[in-house]
Amino acid sequence: MSDVVLSLHQLHKRFGALQATNDVSLELHQGEIHALIGPNGAGKSTLIGQIAGNIRPDEGSVFLAGTDITRMSIAQRARLGLGRSFQVSSLAEPLSVMRNVMMGVQALQSHSFRFWKPVARDKELLEPAYEALERMQLSHRAWTPVSELSHGERRQVEVACALALKPRALLLDEPMAGLGPEGSAKLTELLEALKAEVPILLIEHDMEAVFRLADRISVLVSGSVIAQGDSHAIKQDPRVREAYLGNDDA
Amino acid sequence: MTNPTSSGVAEASLAPSADSHFSRKGLVQLTLLGLLLLLPVTAYFLGHIYYVNLASRITIIAMAAVGLNLAIGYGGMVSFGHAAYFGLGGYVAGISAYHAFDFTPFMTWPFSVPGSDNLLVVWLAAAVLCGLLALAIGAISLRTTGVYFIMITLAFAQMIYYFANSWPTYGGEDGLPIYLRNGLPLVDTTNTLSYFLICFAGLVLAMAITSRLMKSRFGAALTMARLNDVRLATAGISPYPIRLIAFVISAVITGLAGALYADLNGFVSPTMLSWHFSGELMVIVILGGVGRLYGPLAGAILFVMMETLLGGITQYWQLFLGLVLLGVVLFAKHGVMGWLAGRERNE
Ligand SMILES: Nc1ncnc2c1ncn2[C@@H]1O[C@H](COP(=O)(O)OP(=O)(O)O)[C@@H](O)[C@H]1O
Ligand SMILES: [Mg+2]
C-alpha cells in the first residue's frame, strides 16, 4: 500500500437536500491512471473540488502522500503537489500562455514577495515553465495570449499549468470535453506518456479515451461509487450498463 | 505578440519587451511628464507663482491616484476609502508640525513622541502609520469582494472622517493650520519651485516603483489575483496575502501624497478624509485609464484643469466633469491614456 499517492476516506458532501458525494473512498496509486466516470450530475466535479480544496467536505478526509490535507487551502495543497485542470477552462485569458504556466513554477521556488527582479528575464522561472509546455507540445505558443488559442490548446495549457507544479498527483476534469476526435487522440497520447511520471485521476466522458488510458475505473452515480475495476470488469458490470453505459450510447 | 521563431527560452523571453523601440505610447508619456516639469519651471521664472502651486497640486493628486491605481487598476481592489490614507498622511504632517511649533510632545506614554518639522521624519511617520492602517483595514476588507469590498472600505474611511471631525485637539471640523511648512536639510521647502520639484520627484518615484513592482514576481502574482484568483490559488499561491501587501503599498503611496498636500496648502482638515475625495481619486483613475501607469497623471491633469478652468466660470463644473466621465466610460473605455497612447498590450 506504500504506493498510494492520493486517498479519499468516506467523503460526504450535501448541497441542501442533494447528496452530491455519498461515502466516497478512492485511492490513486503511483504509475496509474484512475478514471472516474458517471452520468452528468453524478458528483464528479464536486469530488475533484473536495480533493483540490475548492469545496469543503461535510465529512471524511483526503490524504496526499500520507499527509492529511482535508483542512488545507487550495494553494497549500497545490504546493504539496496536487495539480488540477478544470472542467470549464480557467486561465487568465489576456495573459500569455507562459504567464499562466509560470505561476506554478513561481509558487514552488519560494514565496511571491519578490518585488524587484523582472520576471521577463528570469530564467529560473521561464525555463521550467517552458519545459512543462514542451511536455504538452505547446512551447511554440509560449508567448501567445490565451485568448488567441484554440479550445484544444487551452486544455493542453491547463495540463501544462498543473505540470509546472511538479505534481505528485494530477486531477483532470474532463480534459477532452469539446475536443473532437483528433484533439482527443492527441491529448490521450500526451496523457499516456505522462502517467509513468505522475498518477492521474481522470474524469472523462470520452469512453474510447477512458478504456485506452485507465488502469482502473470507478463509476460514480448519484454521489456513490457503484463499481470499481479494470476496463474489462466495468464493461461487463450490469449495474454500470444500466446506470451509465446503457443510457449513454458510448 | 506571437513569436514565430521561439526556439528556446533565451529568444522567447525577449518577446514581452518588444516595445523597447520608441513608440507612440512612449512619446505620449514623455510629453506628459515633460510638460508637467517644464511648464511650472518656466512659470516660476516668469514670476507666476500661482501656476507653480497649481502644478504641485496636480502632481500630488496624481501621486495619490497612482497609489489608488495600484489597488484598483493592477490589483482589482476597488477601494472607495483611499481618502483615509490621504487624510492620515495629511494629519501626520499637520500634527507633527503643530507639536514641533508648540514644543509639546505628541504623546508621553508609554514613551515620549515629540513633534517634528523635518519632512523626512514626517514622511516616515506617514508611511508607517498609513501602512499599519491599511494593514488593519485591508485584512478585514479583503475577506469580501465586489460591492461589499467597496462598501466596507468606504465605511472604514467614514469612521476616520467622523473621528477627525470630532477630535477638538487638532481643530475638529475646522481643521489644523501648518504655520510653517515642514522642512528638509539643505533645501528651502518654502520656495515654491523647490517644493514643486519635491512633489514631482515623489510622483516619478511612485510611478517607477509601481512599474518595477508590476514586472516582478509579486506583480505577476497580483495580476493573476486580479484576472483569475482561482487560477492563482490552483498554482499554489494564496491570493489574500498578495492582495493585502499590494493594498498596503497602495495606501502608503496615497498617504505620502496626503502629507505633501497638507504641507503644500499649509492646512489639513477632515475634507481630505471625506468620501468626496475618495470618489474624486476614483474618477481620476477612471478618466486616465484604469491600470495604466500614466493614467493617474493624465487623469489628474484633466481633473484639476477642469476644476480650475470650469470651476472659475460656473459652480456647476462637476456637471461637465460628469459628461466627460460619461464620454470616457462610453467611448474611450481605456481612459485618456488608452485614447492617446493606444491599448495596452498584455504579455
Ligand atoms: N455549489 C453547488 N451548490 C448546489 N448544488 C451544486 C453545487 N455544485 C454542484 N451542485 C450539484 O451537485 C450535483 C453534482 O454536480 P457535479 O459534481 O458538477 O456533477 P458532474 O461533474 O458529475 O457532472 C449536481 O446535481 C449539481 O447541480
Ligand atoms: Mg463535472
XYZ file of C-alpha atoms and ligand atoms in Angstrom:
625
model
C 0.000 0.000 0.000
C 3.004 2.263 0.122
C 2.455 3.369 -3.465
C -0.808 5.125 -2.618
C -0.375 8.751 -3.611
C -3.830 10.097 -3.007
C -6.594 8.624 -0.925
C -10.098 9.702 -0.043
C -11.734 8.379 3.098
C -15.503 8.315 3.307
C -16.160 11.729 1.854
C -19.631 13.191 2.215
C -20.980 16.402 0.753
C -24.517 17.728 0.700
C -25.935 20.682 -1.182
C -29.207 21.254 0.648
C -31.281 18.146 0.066
C -28.915 16.854 -2.615
C -26.314 14.297 -1.563
C -23.597 15.203 -4.058
C -20.948 12.964 -2.506
C -22.041 9.913 -0.561
C -19.419 7.978 1.354
C -16.784 8.002 -1.366
C -13.444 6.297 -0.743
C -10.899 6.083 -3.523
C -7.199 5.583 -3.995
C -4.808 6.756 -6.626
C -1.621 4.694 -6.954
C 1.770 5.556 -8.304
C 2.019 4.973 -12.053
C -1.680 4.612 -12.786
C -4.488 6.420 -14.422
C -7.627 6.027 -12.392
C -10.683 7.058 -14.346
C -13.804 8.370 -12.684
C -16.856 8.046 -14.869
C -20.535 8.622 -14.338
C -23.509 10.449 -15.823
C -23.828 14.240 -15.689
C -24.650 15.445 -12.224
C -23.218 12.327 -10.591
C -20.927 14.462 -8.437
C -17.595 14.013 -10.223
C -16.605 17.675 -10.311
C -17.787 18.100 -6.742
C -15.460 15.289 -5.747
C -12.497 16.884 -7.550
C -13.361 20.154 -5.819
C -13.108 18.470 -2.425
C -9.746 16.964 -3.274
C -8.334 20.236 -4.602
C -9.759 22.364 -1.795
C -12.374 24.443 -3.624
C -15.168 22.648 -1.759
C -15.107 21.591 1.897
C -16.440 18.100 2.519
C -19.028 17.713 5.294
C -17.312 14.556 6.489
C -14.336 12.415 5.608
C -10.741 13.166 4.795
C -8.266 13.469 1.971
C -4.646 12.314 2.152
C -1.866 13.270 -0.226
C 1.263 11.149 0.112
C 0.243 10.288 3.667
C -0.445 13.890 4.713
C -3.946 14.838 5.790
C -4.815 17.772 3.532
C -8.537 17.961 4.341
C -8.249 21.322 6.117
C -5.642 22.901 3.852
C -6.231 25.775 1.454
C -6.192 25.311 -2.311
C -2.761 26.908 -2.538
C -1.241 24.761 0.222
C -2.474 21.601 -1.476
C -1.066 22.769 -4.791
C 2.340 23.407 -3.251
C 2.270 19.917 -1.757
C 1.941 18.583 -5.271
C -1.703 18.483 -6.257
C -2.172 19.657 -9.837
C -5.583 20.007 -11.418
C -7.427 21.118 -14.501
C -10.962 22.471 -14.548
C -13.952 21.184 -16.448
C -14.530 24.709 -17.727
C -11.124 26.010 -18.672
C -9.895 28.514 -16.096
C -6.952 30.540 -17.344
C -6.079 34.233 -17.362
C -7.170 34.966 -20.923
C -5.418 38.241 -21.682
C -2.064 36.900 -20.495
C 0.336 34.809 -22.493
C 0.477 31.055 -22.106
C 3.847 31.493 -20.421
C 2.498 33.873 -17.801
C -0.174 31.329 -16.914
C 2.158 28.368 -16.684
C 4.833 30.353 -14.854
C 2.736 30.832 -11.719
C 3.132 27.232 -10.635
C 6.902 27.417 -11.017
C 6.910 30.627 -9.021
C 4.916 29.008 -6.224
C 7.363 26.118 -5.969
C 10.518 28.203 -5.925
C 9.707 30.467 -2.997
C 7.159 32.927 -1.736
C 5.974 35.574 -4.192
C 7.116 38.560 -2.156
C 9.896 39.361 -4.555
C 9.362 42.897 -5.659
C 12.335 43.831 -7.776
C 13.626 41.407 -10.376
C 11.575 41.446 -13.607
C 10.076 38.065 -14.461
C 10.521 38.604 -18.188
C 14.245 37.949 -17.818
C 14.054 35.406 -15.013
C 15.380 32.164 -16.482
C 14.840 30.327 -13.214
C 11.156 30.920 -13.796
C 10.894 30.685 -17.566
C 12.864 27.512 -18.177
C 10.821 25.128 -16.010
C 7.619 26.669 -17.379
C 8.954 26.154 -20.865
C 9.673 22.515 -20.079
C 6.138 21.970 -18.830
C 4.866 23.455 -22.094
C 7.123 21.193 -24.080
C 5.634 18.170 -22.338
C 2.293 19.298 -23.728
C 3.857 20.115 -27.128
C 2.906 23.741 -26.816
C 6.210 25.533 -26.452
C 5.695 27.234 -29.813
C 2.703 29.023 -28.297
C 4.506 30.234 -25.173
C 4.051 33.939 -25.902
C 0.606 33.789 -27.427
C -2.226 35.249 -25.356
C -4.514 32.512 -24.111
C -7.440 34.330 -25.727
C -5.967 33.500 -29.160
C -5.668 29.772 -28.512
C -7.989 27.082 -29.810
C -10.131 25.196 -27.341
C -7.867 22.164 -27.558
C -4.748 24.198 -26.939
C -6.320 25.706 -23.839
C -6.905 22.255 -22.444
C -3.250 21.470 -23.030
C -2.252 24.707 -21.287
C -4.327 23.715 -18.275
C -2.424 20.474 -18.018
C 0.877 22.319 -18.505
C -0.070 24.674 -15.649
C -0.594 21.666 -13.428
C 2.688 20.091 -14.579
C 4.581 23.254 -13.676
C 3.889 22.353 -10.040
C 5.856 19.118 -10.476
C 2.776 17.414 -9.080
C 2.629 14.137 -7.166
C -0.898 13.665 -8.459
C -2.954 15.141 -11.288
C -6.698 15.689 -11.207
C -8.113 16.224 -14.678
C -11.774 17.130 -15.016
C -12.995 16.200 -18.497
C -9.863 17.331 -20.336
C -11.193 16.023 -23.682
C -14.568 17.770 -23.487
C -15.290 19.549 -26.736
C -12.051 18.490 -28.401
C -13.268 16.449 -31.349
C -11.739 13.087 -32.316
C -8.379 14.462 -33.439
C -7.794 16.597 -30.370
C -8.902 13.775 -28.094
C -6.496 11.365 -29.727
C -3.632 13.791 -29.306
C -4.365 14.513 -25.655
C -4.826 10.803 -24.984
C -1.344 10.226 -26.306
C 0.125 13.020 -24.199
C -1.553 11.739 -21.050
C -0.415 8.208 -21.707
C 3.160 9.474 -21.830
C 2.664 11.283 -18.527
C 1.346 8.508 -16.387
C 4.659 6.835 -15.621
C 5.733 10.065 -14.033
C 2.625 11.266 -12.305
C -0.532 9.328 -11.488
C -3.742 10.818 -12.822
C -7.285 10.850 -11.516
C -9.154 11.326 -14.773
C -12.763 12.318 -15.199
C -13.771 11.717 -18.767
C -16.847 11.153 -20.888
C -14.912 10.023 -23.945
C -15.159 6.281 -23.348
C -12.655 5.442 -26.037
C -10.058 7.519 -24.218
C -11.068 6.077 -20.850
C -10.809 2.469 -21.946
C -7.492 3.120 -23.603
C -5.907 5.067 -20.735
C -7.364 3.831 -17.481
C -5.771 1.140 -15.377
C -8.707 1.326 -13.039
C -12.168 2.779 -13.360
C -14.585 3.911 -10.673
C -18.186 4.549 -11.555
C -19.977 7.308 -9.700
C -23.758 7.513 -9.730
C -25.742 9.952 -7.572
C -22.726 10.631 -5.405
C -21.867 6.997 -4.675
C -19.251 4.743 -6.171
C -21.267 1.828 -7.538
C -18.473 -0.135 -9.169
C -14.729 -0.265 -9.403
C -12.407 -2.365 -11.555
C -10.400 -2.528 -14.768
C -11.924 -1.691 -18.153
C -12.958 -5.242 -18.782
C -14.770 -5.648 -15.469
C -16.506 -2.301 -15.830
C -17.696 -3.068 -19.363
C -19.264 -6.275 -18.069
C -20.790 -4.914 -14.878
C -24.584 -4.993 -15.220
C -25.181 -2.132 -12.761
C -22.855 0.074 -14.744
C -24.509 -0.843 -18.014
C -27.844 0.014 -16.572
C -26.856 3.201 -14.755
C -24.500 4.654 -17.242
C -23.375 2.945 -20.394
C -26.923 1.919 -21.217
C -28.371 5.428 -21.422
C -25.254 6.856 -22.957
C -24.700 5.254 -26.319
C -20.962 5.130 -25.741
C 2.842 39.047 -29.828
C 3.282 35.579 -31.214
C 6.896 34.771 -31.571
C 7.292 32.707 -34.715
C 10.921 31.830 -34.079
C 10.659 30.954 -30.426
C 13.002 28.017 -30.352
C 14.028 28.456 -26.778
C 13.713 30.487 -23.632
C 16.545 32.835 -24.413
C 14.873 34.043 -27.573
C 11.337 33.778 -26.361
C 11.969 35.764 -23.221
C 12.781 38.736 -25.372
C 9.290 38.724 -26.775
C 7.460 40.521 -23.941
C 9.698 43.559 -24.135
C 9.067 44.058 -27.840
C 8.079 47.692 -27.294
C 11.584 48.754 -26.412
C 11.664 50.878 -29.562
C 10.254 54.350 -29.272
C 6.519 54.103 -29.601
C 3.532 56.387 -29.672
C 2.925 55.426 -26.077
C 6.464 56.402 -25.108
C 6.036 59.741 -26.834
C 2.773 60.497 -25.048
C 4.275 59.555 -21.703
C 7.371 61.668 -22.209
C 5.260 64.625 -23.325
C 3.023 64.436 -20.253
C 5.897 64.211 -17.838
C 7.971 66.784 -19.737
C 5.174 69.350 -19.766
C 4.455 68.757 -16.097
C 8.090 69.552 -15.341
C 8.808 72.339 -17.841
C 5.659 74.441 -17.583
C 5.941 75.169 -13.839
C 9.677 75.810 -14.099
C 9.007 78.342 -16.870
C 6.124 79.862 -14.920
C 8.339 80.225 -11.874
C 10.986 82.184 -13.750
C 8.294 84.357 -15.309
C 7.052 85.080 -11.787
C 3.728 83.223 -11.993
C 3.856 81.505 -8.624
C 0.162 80.608 -8.830
C 0.784 78.218 -11.706
C 3.675 76.544 -9.920
C 1.404 75.789 -6.982
C -1.267 74.570 -9.377
C 1.279 72.179 -10.885
C 2.223 70.989 -7.387
C -1.426 70.316 -6.716
C -1.804 68.310 -9.937
C 1.368 66.388 -9.147
C 0.259 65.471 -5.638
C -3.248 64.458 -6.718
C -1.668 62.375 -9.489
C 0.570 60.678 -6.938
C -2.402 59.893 -4.709
C -4.130 58.406 -7.747
C -1.018 56.362 -8.593
C -1.483 54.761 -5.186
C -5.162 54.072 -5.794
C -4.416 52.775 -9.303
C -2.180 50.102 -7.803
C -5.154 48.845 -5.796
C -7.890 49.294 -8.412
C -6.098 49.018 -11.723
C -3.421 46.448 -11.018
C -4.914 44.633 -8.053
C -8.609 44.748 -8.938
C -9.431 46.024 -5.440
C -11.957 48.823 -5.843
C -11.234 50.849 -2.728
C -13.711 53.630 -2.041
C -11.792 54.690 1.035
C -8.410 55.928 -0.056
C -9.167 59.362 1.392
C -8.443 57.706 4.743
C -4.770 57.341 3.839
C -4.561 60.688 2.068
C -6.049 62.370 5.126
C -3.991 60.413 7.620
C -0.822 61.404 5.759
C -2.040 64.999 5.863
C -2.795 64.860 9.577
C 0.618 63.350 10.307
C 2.207 66.389 8.647
C -0.169 68.773 10.423
C 0.008 67.240 13.882
C 3.755 66.833 13.737
C 4.215 70.469 12.759
C 1.745 71.551 15.451
C 3.747 69.877 18.222
C 7.075 70.997 16.833
C 5.739 74.573 16.773
C 4.439 74.268 20.344
C 7.358 72.283 21.734
C 4.822 69.871 23.203
C 5.078 66.112 22.858
C 2.528 64.282 20.725
C 2.316 61.621 23.408
C 4.102 60.810 26.635
C 3.005 57.288 27.374
C 4.271 54.549 27.065
C 7.117 56.507 25.536
C 7.512 60.132 24.622
C 6.976 61.131 20.991
C 7.861 64.728 20.165
C 6.626 66.622 17.120
C 8.962 67.222 14.205
C 9.156 69.777 11.440
C 11.555 67.638 9.442
C 9.868 66.360 6.292
C 11.862 63.137 6.322
C 10.515 62.322 9.774
C 7.013 63.359 8.727
C 7.122 61.177 5.620
C 8.487 58.190 7.505
C 5.768 58.512 10.143
C 3.084 58.992 7.465
C 4.291 55.924 5.553
C 4.400 53.713 8.647
C 1.038 54.843 10.013
C -0.739 54.621 6.656
C 0.803 51.194 6.135
C -0.449 49.977 9.513
C -3.914 51.450 8.973
C -4.131 49.800 5.539
C -2.935 46.522 7.003
C -5.792 46.578 9.502
C -8.458 47.819 7.085
C -7.219 45.583 4.259
C -7.020 42.493 6.461
C -10.735 42.808 7.181
C -11.975 44.274 3.884
C -10.159 41.766 1.676
C -12.258 38.994 3.190
C -15.007 40.401 0.999
C -15.210 41.128 -2.717
C -17.189 43.215 -5.166
C -19.711 45.691 -3.832
C -19.079 44.575 -0.241
C -15.429 45.495 -0.569
C -16.343 48.933 -1.929
C -18.771 49.493 0.937
C -16.535 48.283 3.725
C -13.567 50.394 2.611
C -15.934 53.363 2.444
C -17.253 52.597 5.921
C -13.773 52.489 7.450
C -12.824 55.783 5.819
C -16.031 57.404 7.077
C -15.265 56.250 10.618
C -11.925 58.016 10.459
C -13.557 61.070 8.917
C -16.022 61.410 11.789
C -13.296 60.737 14.300
C -11.181 63.618 12.939
C -14.269 65.825 12.831
C -14.935 65.343 16.486
C -11.415 65.495 17.889
C -11.062 69.096 19.116
C -7.332 68.929 19.956
C -6.471 69.132 16.280
C -9.133 71.553 15.172
C -12.042 69.151 14.711
C -14.095 70.107 11.699
C -12.253 73.435 11.345
C -9.003 71.681 10.529
C -5.465 72.370 11.575
C -3.168 75.032 10.103
C 0.512 74.385 9.457
C 2.076 77.768 10.175
C 5.456 76.999 8.725
C 5.945 74.362 6.025
C 7.898 71.367 7.312
C 11.495 71.496 6.156
C 14.319 69.425 4.759
C 18.030 69.723 5.487
C 19.785 71.792 2.790
C 16.554 72.571 0.899
C 14.360 75.624 1.300
C 10.987 73.937 1.165
C 9.153 77.245 1.440
C 10.417 78.076 -2.024
C 7.554 77.344 -4.428
C 9.701 75.762 -7.113
C 11.712 73.639 -4.670
C 8.522 72.307 -3.226
C 7.122 71.544 -6.665
C 10.305 69.634 -7.511
C 9.957 67.596 -4.327
C 6.396 66.702 -5.300
C 7.488 65.900 -8.844
C 10.199 63.577 -7.533
C 7.590 61.902 -5.324
C 5.290 61.288 -8.282
C 8.059 59.944 -10.520
C 9.282 57.671 -7.736
C 5.774 56.348 -7.087
C 5.319 55.606 -10.795
C 8.753 53.987 -11.085
C 8.049 51.771 -8.088
C 4.657 50.770 -9.492
C 6.179 49.923 -12.843
C 9.011 47.876 -11.401
C 6.724 46.146 -8.940
C 4.333 45.054 -11.648
C 7.132 43.450 -13.627
C 8.345 41.416 -10.643
C 7.146 38.069 -9.334
C 4.940 39.913 -6.908
C 3.397 41.849 -9.791
C 2.851 38.638 -11.762
C 1.003 37.153 -8.800
C -1.035 40.334 -8.267
C -2.024 40.405 -11.937
C -3.153 36.795 -11.702
C -5.056 37.565 -8.488
C -6.928 40.258 -10.397
C -7.624 38.241 -13.530
C -8.342 34.829 -12.033
C -7.733 34.218 -8.361
C -8.783 30.572 -8.529
C -6.035 30.023 -11.092
C -3.534 31.679 -8.749
C -4.562 29.503 -5.803
C -4.541 26.402 -8.009
C -0.996 27.318 -8.996
C -0.030 27.257 -5.319
C -0.103 30.947 -4.396
C -2.659 32.288 -1.912
C -4.252 35.427 -3.335
C -5.073 37.012 0.024
C -1.584 37.969 1.269
C -0.603 39.140 -2.217
C -3.608 41.459 -2.337
C -3.074 42.637 1.218
C 0.517 43.695 0.620
C -0.447 45.456 -2.622
C -3.219 47.244 -0.735
C -0.731 48.403 1.903
C 1.765 49.686 -0.680
C -1.061 51.453 -2.468
C -2.166 53.156 0.759
C 1.373 54.222 1.638
C 1.770 55.969 -1.728
C -1.569 57.769 -1.318
C -0.688 58.639 2.292
C 2.634 60.198 1.312
C 0.800 62.269 -1.277
C -1.514 63.401 1.530
C 1.456 64.535 3.629
C 2.765 66.531 0.659
C -0.688 68.040 0.127
C -1.044 69.274 3.703
C 2.342 70.951 3.529
C 1.515 72.475 0.157
C -1.669 74.060 1.471
C -0.365 74.775 4.977
C -3.591 73.278 6.192
C -5.214 69.952 6.891
C -8.883 69.334 7.569
C -11.373 66.466 7.561
C -12.149 67.358 3.918
C -9.037 65.399 2.999
C -10.634 62.365 4.666
C -14.079 62.695 3.151
C -15.681 60.264 0.751
C -15.819 63.040 -1.836
C -12.099 62.842 -2.142
C -12.134 59.045 -2.369
C -14.621 59.468 -5.200
C -12.522 62.103 -6.943
C -9.497 59.813 -6.861
C -11.570 57.036 -8.414
C -12.816 59.409 -11.094
C -9.226 60.421 -11.843
C -8.089 56.813 -12.151
C -11.000 56.004 -14.483
C -10.521 59.193 -16.527
C -6.843 58.500 -17.007
C -7.198 54.795 -17.749
C -7.515 52.030 -15.187
C -4.315 50.037 -14.744
C -2.258 52.356 -16.957
C 0.996 53.606 -15.497
C 0.467 57.162 -16.755
C -3.307 57.070 -16.331
C -3.365 58.786 -12.929
C -1.202 61.616 -14.244
C -3.371 62.131 -17.341
C -6.485 61.897 -15.196
C -5.200 64.333 -12.570
C -4.219 66.903 -15.211
C -7.653 66.690 -16.811
C -9.473 66.753 -13.477
C -7.626 69.657 -11.868
C -7.698 71.672 -15.092
C -11.446 71.238 -15.407
C -11.907 72.082 -11.761
C -9.767 75.203 -12.117
C -10.932 76.461 -15.508
C -14.595 75.496 -15.436
C -14.821 75.975 -11.684
C -13.857 79.604 -12.251
C -16.752 80.060 -14.662
C -19.527 78.056 -13.076
C -20.091 76.346 -9.765
C -21.749 73.555 -11.719
C -18.439 72.465 -13.232
C -18.962 68.957 -11.909
C -21.810 68.617 -14.373
C -19.225 68.930 -17.156
C -16.929 66.570 -15.305
C -19.801 64.114 -15.238
C -20.270 64.483 -19.001
C -16.575 63.920 -19.655
C -16.605 60.872 -17.407
C -19.643 59.559 -19.235
C -17.839 60.108 -22.534
C -14.783 58.234 -21.312
C -16.807 55.324 -19.990
C -18.874 55.108 -23.191
C -16.367 55.907 -25.913
C -12.854 55.560 -24.517
C -13.013 52.578 -22.213
C -9.304 52.677 -21.598
C -9.330 56.273 -20.474
C -7.366 59.230 -21.715
C -4.186 57.155 -21.903
C -5.925 54.476 -23.929
C -7.157 57.152 -26.282
C -3.834 58.980 -26.607
C -1.391 56.097 -26.446
C -3.325 53.116 -27.755
C -4.374 49.986 -25.999
C -2.100 48.323 -23.510
C -0.508 45.117 -24.625
C -0.519 42.186 -22.278
C 2.271 39.723 -22.115
N -22.256 24.774 -5.404
C -23.314 23.958 -5.582
N -24.485 24.200 -4.945
C -25.541 23.399 -5.128
N -25.546 22.322 -5.897
C -24.416 22.005 -6.562
C -23.243 22.810 -6.439
N -22.268 22.269 -7.207
C -22.817 21.187 -7.777
N -24.099 21.018 -7.399
C -24.983 19.907 -7.785
O -24.343 18.716 -7.398
C -24.543 17.714 -8.364
C -23.207 17.170 -8.826
O -22.596 18.144 -9.674
P -21.197 17.894 -10.349
O -20.241 17.457 -9.322
O -20.847 19.091 -11.136
O -21.530 16.676 -11.321
P -20.654 16.062 -12.501
O -19.334 16.743 -12.525
O -20.567 14.620 -12.175
O -21.435 16.290 -13.743
C -25.371 18.327 -9.472
O -26.712 17.979 -9.274
C -25.176 19.800 -9.274
O -26.296 20.512 -9.713
Mg -18.432 17.876 -13.933
